[in-house]
PDB file of C-alpha atoms and ligand atoms in Angstrom:
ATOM      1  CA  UNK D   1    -206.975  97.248 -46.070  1.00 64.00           C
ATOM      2  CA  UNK D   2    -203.399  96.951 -45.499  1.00 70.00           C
ATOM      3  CA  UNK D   3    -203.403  94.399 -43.693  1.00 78.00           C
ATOM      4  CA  UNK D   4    -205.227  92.380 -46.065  1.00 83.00           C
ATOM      5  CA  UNK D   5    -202.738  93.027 -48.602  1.00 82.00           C
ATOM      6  CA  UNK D   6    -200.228  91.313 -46.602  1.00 80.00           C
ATOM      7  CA  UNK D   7    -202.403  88.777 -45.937  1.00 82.00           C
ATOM      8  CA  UNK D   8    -202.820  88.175 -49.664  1.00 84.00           C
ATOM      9  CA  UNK D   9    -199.081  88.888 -50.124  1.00 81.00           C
ATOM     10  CA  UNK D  10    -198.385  86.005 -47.559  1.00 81.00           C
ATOM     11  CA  UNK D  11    -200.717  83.952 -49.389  1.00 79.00           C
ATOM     12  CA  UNK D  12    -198.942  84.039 -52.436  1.00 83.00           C
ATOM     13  CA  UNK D  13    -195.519  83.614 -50.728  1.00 80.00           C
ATOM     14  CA  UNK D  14    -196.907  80.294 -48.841  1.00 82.00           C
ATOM     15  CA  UNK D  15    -198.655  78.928 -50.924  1.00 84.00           C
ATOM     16  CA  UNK D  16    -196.359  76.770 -53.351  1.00 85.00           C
ATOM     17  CA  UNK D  17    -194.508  76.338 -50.198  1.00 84.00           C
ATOM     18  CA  UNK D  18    -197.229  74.321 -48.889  1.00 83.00           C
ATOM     19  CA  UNK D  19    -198.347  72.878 -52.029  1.00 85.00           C
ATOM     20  CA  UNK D  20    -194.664  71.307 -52.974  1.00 84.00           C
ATOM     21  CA  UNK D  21    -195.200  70.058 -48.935  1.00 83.00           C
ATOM     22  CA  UNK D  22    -198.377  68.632 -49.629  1.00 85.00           C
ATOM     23  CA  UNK D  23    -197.100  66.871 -53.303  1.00 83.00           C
ATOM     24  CA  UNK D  24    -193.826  65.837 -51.291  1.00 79.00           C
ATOM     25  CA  UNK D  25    -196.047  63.870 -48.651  1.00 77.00           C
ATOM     26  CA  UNK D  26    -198.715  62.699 -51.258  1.00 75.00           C
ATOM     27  CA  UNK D  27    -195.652  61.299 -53.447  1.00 71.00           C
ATOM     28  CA  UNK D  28    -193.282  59.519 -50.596  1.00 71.00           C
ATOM     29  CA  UNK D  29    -195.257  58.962 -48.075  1.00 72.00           C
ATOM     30  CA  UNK D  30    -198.670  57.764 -49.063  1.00 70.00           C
ATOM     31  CA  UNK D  31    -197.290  56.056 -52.389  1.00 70.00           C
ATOM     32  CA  UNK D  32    -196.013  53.102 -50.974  1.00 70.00           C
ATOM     33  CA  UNK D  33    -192.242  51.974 -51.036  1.00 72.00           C
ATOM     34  CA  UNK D  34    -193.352  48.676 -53.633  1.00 71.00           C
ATOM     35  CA  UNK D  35    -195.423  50.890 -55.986  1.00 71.00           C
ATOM     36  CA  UNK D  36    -192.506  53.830 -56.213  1.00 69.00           C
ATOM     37  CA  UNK D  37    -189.812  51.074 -56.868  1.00 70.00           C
ATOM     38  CA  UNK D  38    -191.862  49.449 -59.540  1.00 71.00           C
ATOM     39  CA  UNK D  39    -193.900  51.635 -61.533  1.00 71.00           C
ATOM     40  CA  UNK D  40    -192.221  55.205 -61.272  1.00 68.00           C
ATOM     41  CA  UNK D  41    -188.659  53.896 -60.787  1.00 69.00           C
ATOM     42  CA  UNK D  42    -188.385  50.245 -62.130  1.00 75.00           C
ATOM     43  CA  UNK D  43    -185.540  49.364 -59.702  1.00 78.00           C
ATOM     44  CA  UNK D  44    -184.479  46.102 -61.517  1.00 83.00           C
ATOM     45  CA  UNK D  45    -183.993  47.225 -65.013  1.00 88.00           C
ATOM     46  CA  UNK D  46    -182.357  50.187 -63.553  1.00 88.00           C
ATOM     47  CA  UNK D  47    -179.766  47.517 -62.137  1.00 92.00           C
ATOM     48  CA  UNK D  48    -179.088  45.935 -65.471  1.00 94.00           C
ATOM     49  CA  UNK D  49    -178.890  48.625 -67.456  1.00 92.00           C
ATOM     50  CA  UNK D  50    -175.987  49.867 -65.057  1.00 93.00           C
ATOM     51  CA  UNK D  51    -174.382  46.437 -65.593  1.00 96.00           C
ATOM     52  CA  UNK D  52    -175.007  46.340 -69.253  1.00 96.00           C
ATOM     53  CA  UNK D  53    -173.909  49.817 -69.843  1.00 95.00           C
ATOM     54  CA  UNK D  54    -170.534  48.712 -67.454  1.00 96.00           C
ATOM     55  CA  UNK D  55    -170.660  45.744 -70.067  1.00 97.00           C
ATOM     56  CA  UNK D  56    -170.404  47.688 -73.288  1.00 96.00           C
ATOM     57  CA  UNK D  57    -167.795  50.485 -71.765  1.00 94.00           C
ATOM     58  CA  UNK D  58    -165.272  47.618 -70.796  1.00 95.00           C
ATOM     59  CA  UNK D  59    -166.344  45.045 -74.124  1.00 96.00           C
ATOM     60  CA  UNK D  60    -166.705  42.280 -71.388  1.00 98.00           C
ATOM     61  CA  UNK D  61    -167.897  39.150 -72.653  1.00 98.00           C
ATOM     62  CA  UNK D  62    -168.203  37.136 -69.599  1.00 98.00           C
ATOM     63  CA  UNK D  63    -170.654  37.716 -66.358  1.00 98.00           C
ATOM     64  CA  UNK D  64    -170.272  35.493 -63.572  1.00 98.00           C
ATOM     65  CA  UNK D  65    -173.055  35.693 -61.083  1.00 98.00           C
ATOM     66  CA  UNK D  66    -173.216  34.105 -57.481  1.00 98.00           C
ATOM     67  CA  UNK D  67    -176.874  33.828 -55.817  1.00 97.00           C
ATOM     68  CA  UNK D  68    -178.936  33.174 -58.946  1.00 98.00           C
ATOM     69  CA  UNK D  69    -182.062  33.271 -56.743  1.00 97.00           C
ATOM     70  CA  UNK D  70    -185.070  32.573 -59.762  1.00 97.00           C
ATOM     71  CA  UNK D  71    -182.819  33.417 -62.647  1.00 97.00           C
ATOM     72  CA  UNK D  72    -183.990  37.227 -63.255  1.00 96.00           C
ATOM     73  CA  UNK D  73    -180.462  38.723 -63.335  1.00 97.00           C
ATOM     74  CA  UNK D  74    -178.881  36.272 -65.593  1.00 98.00           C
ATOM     75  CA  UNK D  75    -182.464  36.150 -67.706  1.00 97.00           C
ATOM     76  CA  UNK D  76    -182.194  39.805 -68.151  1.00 97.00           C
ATOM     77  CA  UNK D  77    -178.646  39.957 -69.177  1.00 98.00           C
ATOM     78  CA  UNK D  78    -178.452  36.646 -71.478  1.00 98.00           C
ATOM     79  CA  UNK D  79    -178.993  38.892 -74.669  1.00 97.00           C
ATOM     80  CA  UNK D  80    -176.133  40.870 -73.930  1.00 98.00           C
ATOM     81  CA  UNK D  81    -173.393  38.656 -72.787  1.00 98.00           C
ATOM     82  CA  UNK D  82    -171.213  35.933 -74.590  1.00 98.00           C
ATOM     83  CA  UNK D  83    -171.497  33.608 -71.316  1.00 98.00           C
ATOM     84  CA  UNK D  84    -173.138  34.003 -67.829  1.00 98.00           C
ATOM     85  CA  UNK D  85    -172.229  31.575 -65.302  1.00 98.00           C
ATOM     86  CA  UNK D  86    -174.378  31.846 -62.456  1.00 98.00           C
ATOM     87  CA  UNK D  87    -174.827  29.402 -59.247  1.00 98.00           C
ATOM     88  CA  UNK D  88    -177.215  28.617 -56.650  1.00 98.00           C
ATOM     89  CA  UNK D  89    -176.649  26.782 -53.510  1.00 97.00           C
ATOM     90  CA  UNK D  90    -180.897  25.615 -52.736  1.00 97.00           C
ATOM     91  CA  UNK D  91    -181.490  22.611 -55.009  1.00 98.00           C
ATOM     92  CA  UNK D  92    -184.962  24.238 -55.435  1.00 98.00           C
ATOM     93  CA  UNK D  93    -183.587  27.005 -56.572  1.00 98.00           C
ATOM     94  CA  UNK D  94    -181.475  26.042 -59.038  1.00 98.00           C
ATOM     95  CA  UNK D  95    -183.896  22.964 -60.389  1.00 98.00           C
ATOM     96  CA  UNK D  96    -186.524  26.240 -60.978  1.00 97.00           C
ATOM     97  CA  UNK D  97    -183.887  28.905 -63.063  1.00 98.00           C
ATOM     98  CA  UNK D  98    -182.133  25.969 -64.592  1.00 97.00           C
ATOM     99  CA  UNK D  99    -185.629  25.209 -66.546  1.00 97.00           C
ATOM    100  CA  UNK D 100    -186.350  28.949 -66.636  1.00 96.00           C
ATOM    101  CA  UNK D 101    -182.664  29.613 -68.167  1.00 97.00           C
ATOM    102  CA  UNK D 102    -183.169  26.545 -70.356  1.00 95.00           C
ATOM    103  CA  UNK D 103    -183.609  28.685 -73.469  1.00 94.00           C
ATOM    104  CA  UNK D 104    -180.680  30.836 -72.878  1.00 97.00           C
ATOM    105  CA  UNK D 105    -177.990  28.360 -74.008  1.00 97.00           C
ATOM    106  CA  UNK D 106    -175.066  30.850 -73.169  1.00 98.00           C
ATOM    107  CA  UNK D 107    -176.314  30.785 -69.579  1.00 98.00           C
ATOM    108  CA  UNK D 108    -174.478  27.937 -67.574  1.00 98.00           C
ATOM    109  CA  UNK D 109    -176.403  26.798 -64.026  1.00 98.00           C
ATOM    110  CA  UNK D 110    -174.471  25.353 -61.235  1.00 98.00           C
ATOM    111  CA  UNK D 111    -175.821  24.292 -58.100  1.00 98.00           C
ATOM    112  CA  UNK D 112    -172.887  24.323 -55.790  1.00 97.00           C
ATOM    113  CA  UNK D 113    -171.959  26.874 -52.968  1.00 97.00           C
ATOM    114  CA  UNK D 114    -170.354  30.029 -54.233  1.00 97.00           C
ATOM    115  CA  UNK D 115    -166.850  29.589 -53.002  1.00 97.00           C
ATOM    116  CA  UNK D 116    -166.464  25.949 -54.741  1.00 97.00           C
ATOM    117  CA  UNK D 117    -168.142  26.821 -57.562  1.00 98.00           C
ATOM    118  CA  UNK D 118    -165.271  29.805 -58.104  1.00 98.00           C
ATOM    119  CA  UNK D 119    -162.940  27.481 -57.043  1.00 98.00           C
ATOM    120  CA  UNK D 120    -163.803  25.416 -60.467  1.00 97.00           C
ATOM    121  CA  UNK D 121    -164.052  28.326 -62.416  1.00 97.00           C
ATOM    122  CA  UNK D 122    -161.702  30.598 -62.307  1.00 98.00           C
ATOM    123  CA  UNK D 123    -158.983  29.561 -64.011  1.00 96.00           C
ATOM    124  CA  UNK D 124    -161.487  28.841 -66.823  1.00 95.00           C
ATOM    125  CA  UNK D 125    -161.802  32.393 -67.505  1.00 96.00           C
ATOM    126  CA  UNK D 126    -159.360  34.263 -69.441  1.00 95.00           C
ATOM    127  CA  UNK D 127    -160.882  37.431 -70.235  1.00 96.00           C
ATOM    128  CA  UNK D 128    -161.650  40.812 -67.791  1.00 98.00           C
ATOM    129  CA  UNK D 129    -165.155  39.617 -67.026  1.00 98.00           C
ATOM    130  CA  UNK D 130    -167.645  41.361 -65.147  1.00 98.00           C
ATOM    131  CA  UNK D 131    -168.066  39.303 -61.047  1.00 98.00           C
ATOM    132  CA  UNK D 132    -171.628  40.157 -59.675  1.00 98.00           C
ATOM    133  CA  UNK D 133    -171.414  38.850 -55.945  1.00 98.00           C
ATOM    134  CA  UNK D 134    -174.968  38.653 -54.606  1.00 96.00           C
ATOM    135  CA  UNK D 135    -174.995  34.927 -52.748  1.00 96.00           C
ATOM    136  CA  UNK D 136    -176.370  35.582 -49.480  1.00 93.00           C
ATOM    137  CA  UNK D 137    -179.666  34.430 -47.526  1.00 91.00           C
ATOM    138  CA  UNK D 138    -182.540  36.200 -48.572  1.00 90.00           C
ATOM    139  CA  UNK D 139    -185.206  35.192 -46.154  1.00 91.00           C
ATOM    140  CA  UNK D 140    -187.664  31.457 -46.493  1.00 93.00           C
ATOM    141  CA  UNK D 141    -187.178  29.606 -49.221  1.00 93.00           C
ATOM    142  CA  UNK D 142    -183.281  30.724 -50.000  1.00 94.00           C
ATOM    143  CA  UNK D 143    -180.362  29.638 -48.680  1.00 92.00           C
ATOM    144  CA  UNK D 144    -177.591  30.068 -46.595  1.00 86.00           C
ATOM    145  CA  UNK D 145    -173.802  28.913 -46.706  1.00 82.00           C
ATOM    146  CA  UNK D 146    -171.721  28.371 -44.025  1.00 80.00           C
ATOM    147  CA  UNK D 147    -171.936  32.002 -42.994  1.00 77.00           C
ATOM    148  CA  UNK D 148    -174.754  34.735 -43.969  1.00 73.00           C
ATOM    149  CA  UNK D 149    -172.200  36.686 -46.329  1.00 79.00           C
ATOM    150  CA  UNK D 150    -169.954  34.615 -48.633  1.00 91.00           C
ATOM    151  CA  UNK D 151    -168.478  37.340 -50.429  1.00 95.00           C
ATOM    152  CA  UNK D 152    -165.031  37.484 -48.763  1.00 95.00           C
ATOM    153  CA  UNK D 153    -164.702  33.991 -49.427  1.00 96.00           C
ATOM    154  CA  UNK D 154    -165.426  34.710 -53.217  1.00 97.00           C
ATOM    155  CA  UNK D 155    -163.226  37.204 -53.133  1.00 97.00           C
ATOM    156  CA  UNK D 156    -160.305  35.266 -51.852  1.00 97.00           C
ATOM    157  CA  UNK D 157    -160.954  32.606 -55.099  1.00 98.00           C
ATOM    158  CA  UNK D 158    -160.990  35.981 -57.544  1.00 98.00           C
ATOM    159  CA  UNK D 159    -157.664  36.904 -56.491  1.00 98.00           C
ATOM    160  CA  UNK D 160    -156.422  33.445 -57.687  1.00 98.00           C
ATOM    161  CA  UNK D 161    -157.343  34.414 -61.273  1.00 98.00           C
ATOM    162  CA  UNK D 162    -154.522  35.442 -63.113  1.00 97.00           C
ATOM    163  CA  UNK D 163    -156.844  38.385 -64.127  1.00 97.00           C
ATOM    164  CA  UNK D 164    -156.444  41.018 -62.477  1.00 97.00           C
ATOM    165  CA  UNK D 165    -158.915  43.984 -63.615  1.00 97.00           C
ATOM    166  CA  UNK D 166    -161.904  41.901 -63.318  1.00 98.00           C
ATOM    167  CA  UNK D 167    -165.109  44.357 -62.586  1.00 98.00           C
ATOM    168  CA  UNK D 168    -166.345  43.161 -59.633  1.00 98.00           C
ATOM    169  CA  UNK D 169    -169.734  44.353 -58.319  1.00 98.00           C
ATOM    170  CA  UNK D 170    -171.392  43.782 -54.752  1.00 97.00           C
ATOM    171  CA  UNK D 171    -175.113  44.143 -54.354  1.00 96.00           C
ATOM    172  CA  UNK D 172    -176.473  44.726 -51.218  1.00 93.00           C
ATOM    173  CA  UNK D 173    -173.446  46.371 -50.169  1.00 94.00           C
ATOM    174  CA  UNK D 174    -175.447  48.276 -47.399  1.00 92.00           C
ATOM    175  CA  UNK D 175    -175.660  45.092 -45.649  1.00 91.00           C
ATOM    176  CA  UNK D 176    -171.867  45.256 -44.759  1.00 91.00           C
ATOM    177  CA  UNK D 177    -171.880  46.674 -41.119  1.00 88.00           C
ATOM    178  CA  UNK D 178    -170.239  45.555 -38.117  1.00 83.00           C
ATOM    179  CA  UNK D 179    -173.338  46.934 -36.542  1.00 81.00           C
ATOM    180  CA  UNK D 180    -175.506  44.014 -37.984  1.00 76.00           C
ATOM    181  CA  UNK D 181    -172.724  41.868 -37.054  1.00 78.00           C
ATOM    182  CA  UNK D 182    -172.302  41.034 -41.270  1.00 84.00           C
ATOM    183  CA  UNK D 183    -169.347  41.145 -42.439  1.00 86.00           C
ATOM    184  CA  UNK D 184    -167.683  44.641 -42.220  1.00 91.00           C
ATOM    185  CA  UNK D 185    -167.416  47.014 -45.473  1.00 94.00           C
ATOM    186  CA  UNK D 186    -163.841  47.848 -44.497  1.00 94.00           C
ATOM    187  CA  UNK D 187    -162.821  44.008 -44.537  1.00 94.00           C
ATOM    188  CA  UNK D 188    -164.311  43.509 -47.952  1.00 96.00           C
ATOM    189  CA  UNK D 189    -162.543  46.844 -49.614  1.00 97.00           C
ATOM    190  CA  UNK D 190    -159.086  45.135 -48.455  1.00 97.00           C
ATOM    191  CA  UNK D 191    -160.079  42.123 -49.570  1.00 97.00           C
ATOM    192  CA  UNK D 192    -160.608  43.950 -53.220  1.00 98.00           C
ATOM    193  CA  UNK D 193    -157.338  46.046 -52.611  1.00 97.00           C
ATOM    194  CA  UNK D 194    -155.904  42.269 -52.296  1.00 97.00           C
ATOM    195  CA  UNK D 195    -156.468  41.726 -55.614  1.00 98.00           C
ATOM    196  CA  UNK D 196    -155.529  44.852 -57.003  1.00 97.00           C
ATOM    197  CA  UNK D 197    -154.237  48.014 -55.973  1.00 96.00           C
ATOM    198  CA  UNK D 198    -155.646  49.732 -58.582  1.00 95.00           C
ATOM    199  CA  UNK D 199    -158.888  49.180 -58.077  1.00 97.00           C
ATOM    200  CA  UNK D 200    -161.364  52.233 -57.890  1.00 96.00           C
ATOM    201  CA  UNK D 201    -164.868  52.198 -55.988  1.00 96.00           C
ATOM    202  CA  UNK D 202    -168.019  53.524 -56.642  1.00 95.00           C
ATOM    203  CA  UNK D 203    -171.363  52.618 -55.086  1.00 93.00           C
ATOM    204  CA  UNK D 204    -174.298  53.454 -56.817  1.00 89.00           C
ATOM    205  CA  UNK D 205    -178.246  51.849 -56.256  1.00 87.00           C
ATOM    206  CA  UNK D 206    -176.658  49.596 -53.275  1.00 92.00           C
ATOM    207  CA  UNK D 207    -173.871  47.957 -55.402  1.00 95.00           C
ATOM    208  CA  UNK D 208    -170.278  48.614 -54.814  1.00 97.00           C
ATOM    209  CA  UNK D 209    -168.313  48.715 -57.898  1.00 97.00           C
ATOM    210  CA  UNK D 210    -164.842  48.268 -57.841  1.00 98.00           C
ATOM    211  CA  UNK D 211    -163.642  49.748 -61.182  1.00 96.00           C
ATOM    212  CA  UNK D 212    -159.790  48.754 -62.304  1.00 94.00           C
ATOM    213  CA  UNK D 213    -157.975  50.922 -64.871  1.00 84.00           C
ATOM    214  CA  UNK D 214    -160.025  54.213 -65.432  1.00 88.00           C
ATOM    215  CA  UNK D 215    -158.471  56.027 -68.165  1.00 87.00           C
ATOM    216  CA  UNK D 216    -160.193  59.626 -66.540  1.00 88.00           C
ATOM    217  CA  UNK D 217    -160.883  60.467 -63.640  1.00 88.00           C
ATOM    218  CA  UNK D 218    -164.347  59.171 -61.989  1.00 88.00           C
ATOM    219  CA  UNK D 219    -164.923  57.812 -65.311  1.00 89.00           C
ATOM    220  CA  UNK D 220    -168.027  55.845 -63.912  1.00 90.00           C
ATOM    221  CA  UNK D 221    -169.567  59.313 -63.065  1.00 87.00           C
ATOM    222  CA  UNK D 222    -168.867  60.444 -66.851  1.00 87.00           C
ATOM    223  CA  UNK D 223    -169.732  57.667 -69.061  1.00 88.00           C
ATOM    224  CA  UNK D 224    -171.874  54.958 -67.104  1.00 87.00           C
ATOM    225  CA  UNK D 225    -173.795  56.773 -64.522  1.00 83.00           C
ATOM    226  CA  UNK D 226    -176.707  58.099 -66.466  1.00 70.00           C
ATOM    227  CA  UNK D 227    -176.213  62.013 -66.969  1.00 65.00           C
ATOM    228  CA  UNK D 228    -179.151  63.208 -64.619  1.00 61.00           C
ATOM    229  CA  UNK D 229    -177.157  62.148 -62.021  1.00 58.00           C
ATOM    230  CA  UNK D 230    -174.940  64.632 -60.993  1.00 54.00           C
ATOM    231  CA  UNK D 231    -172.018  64.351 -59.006  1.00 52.00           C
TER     232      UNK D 231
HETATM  233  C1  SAM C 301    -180.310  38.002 -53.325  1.00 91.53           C
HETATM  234  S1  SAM C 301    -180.569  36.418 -53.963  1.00 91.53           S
HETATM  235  C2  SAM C 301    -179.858  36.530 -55.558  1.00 91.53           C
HETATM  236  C3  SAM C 301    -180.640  37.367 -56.533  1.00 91.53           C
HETATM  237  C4  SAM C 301    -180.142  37.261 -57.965  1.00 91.53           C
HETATM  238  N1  SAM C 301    -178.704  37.501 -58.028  1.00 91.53           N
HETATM  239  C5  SAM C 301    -180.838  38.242 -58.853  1.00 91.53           C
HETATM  240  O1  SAM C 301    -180.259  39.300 -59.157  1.00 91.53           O
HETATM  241  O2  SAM C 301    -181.972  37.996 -59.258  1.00 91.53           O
HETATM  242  C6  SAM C 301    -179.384  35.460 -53.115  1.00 91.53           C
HETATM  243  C7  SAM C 301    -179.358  33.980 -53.465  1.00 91.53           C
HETATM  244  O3  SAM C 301    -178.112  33.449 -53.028  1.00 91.53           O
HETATM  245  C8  SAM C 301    -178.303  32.117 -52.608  1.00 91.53           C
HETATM  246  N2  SAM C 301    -177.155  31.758 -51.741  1.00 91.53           N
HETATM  247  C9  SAM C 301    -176.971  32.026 -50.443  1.00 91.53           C
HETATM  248  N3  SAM C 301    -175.776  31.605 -50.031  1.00 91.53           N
HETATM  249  C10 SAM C 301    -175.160  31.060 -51.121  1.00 91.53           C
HETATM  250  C11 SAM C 301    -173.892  30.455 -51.343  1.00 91.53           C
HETATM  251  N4  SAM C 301    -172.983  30.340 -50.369  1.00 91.53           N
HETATM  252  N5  SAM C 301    -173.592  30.020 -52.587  1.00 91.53           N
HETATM  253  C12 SAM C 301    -174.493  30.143 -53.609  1.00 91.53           C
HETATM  254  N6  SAM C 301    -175.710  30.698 -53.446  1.00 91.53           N
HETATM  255  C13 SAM C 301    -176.043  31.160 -52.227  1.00 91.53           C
HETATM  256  C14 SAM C 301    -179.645  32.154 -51.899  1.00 91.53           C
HETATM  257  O4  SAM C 301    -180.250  30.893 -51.853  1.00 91.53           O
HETATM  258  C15 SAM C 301    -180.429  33.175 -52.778  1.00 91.53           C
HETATM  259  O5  SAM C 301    -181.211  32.514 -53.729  1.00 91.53           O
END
């Protein structure tokens, strides 16, 4: 009798353990990676909001995007900015979002390699403006410049703006590891400290986000991260 009370007692104790295991490996594990990203956590939109929401704390009008890929960043983002400049180095590429983007007439298309097409640019702009650095090769069909990464090249023709709090955000950032043999993280946070000291980073959803200027301390933790997030 008494040990069947601790039996049931044990039960009871072990049960919820094993459920939340059972929930936990139902919910990561056999849900796969594309149908978690998509449909419970829409990945994408979660990216733009975090730009957009960057956008509205900072009143930036301009968003200059390298790596336009099929257009969906610049797409997404059209209805919020003054002017997006985005390029593309595959022709292909850039043919297909240029007639995609065709509506958007604040969106300008260039078809050039990133570094040349900043080159032309950035004495154009005269406003902080947000950078989004995502020109690399992403597998068949994409392209690739003269090296995989071309973001420390971009970020040599920033620092020639006479700008300097631009908001300048790296996707992919996890990509930056001597261990791959990419271009190392440390390289591209001097490269940012080149342009200004006061630069502050943050990474959040793979980006790194060099913030200039915060008025409070980890001010992108209080006012753009969304408030679930704790930190
Ligand atoms: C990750 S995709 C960009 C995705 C896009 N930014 C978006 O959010 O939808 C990277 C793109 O960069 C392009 N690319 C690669 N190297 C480049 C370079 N040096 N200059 C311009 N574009 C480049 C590739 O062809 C590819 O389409």
């Amino acid at each position: 009798m008494k040990n069947k009370f601790f039996y049931i007692l044990a039960l009871i104790f072990f049960l919820p353990v094993k459920g939340f295991f059972w929930l936990n490996f139902i919910f990561f594990k056999i849900f796969p990676y594309y149908f978690r990203r998509t449909f419970i956590w829409n990945e994408t939109n979660y990216k733009y909001s975090l730009i957009n929401k960057v956008r509205s704390h900072y009143k930036i009008k301009n968003f200059v995007e390298t790596g336009t890929y099929m257009g969906d960043t610049s797409f997404a983002l059209s209805s919020y900015f003054e002017n997006i400049f985005t390029v593309e180095l595959n022709k292909k590429l850039y043919e297909r979002s240029l007639k995609r983007l065709k509506k958007c007439d604040n969106v300008f298309c260039y078809n050039l390699s990133s570094e040349i097409f900043l080159k032309k640019i950035i004495s154009k702009i005269n406003n902080q403006s947000i950078f989004f650095l995502d020109a690399h090769y992403s597998g068949p069909g994409t392209s690739k410049g003269s090296s995989t990464f071309s973001c420390l090249k971009e970020l040599k023709e920033i620092n020639k703006s006479k700008i300097k709090n631009h908001i300048i955000i790296i996707d992919d950032i996890s990509d930056f590891s001597s261990f791959e043999n990419n271009e190392k993280l440390s390289k591209i946070i001097s490269a940012l400290e080149k342009i200004s000291k006061k630069y502050k980073f943050y990474f959040e959803y793979d980006m790194l986000f060099a913030i200039p200027d915060e008025k409070l301390h980890r001010q992108f933790y209080k006012e753009i991260i969304p408030h679930f997030l704790i930190r």
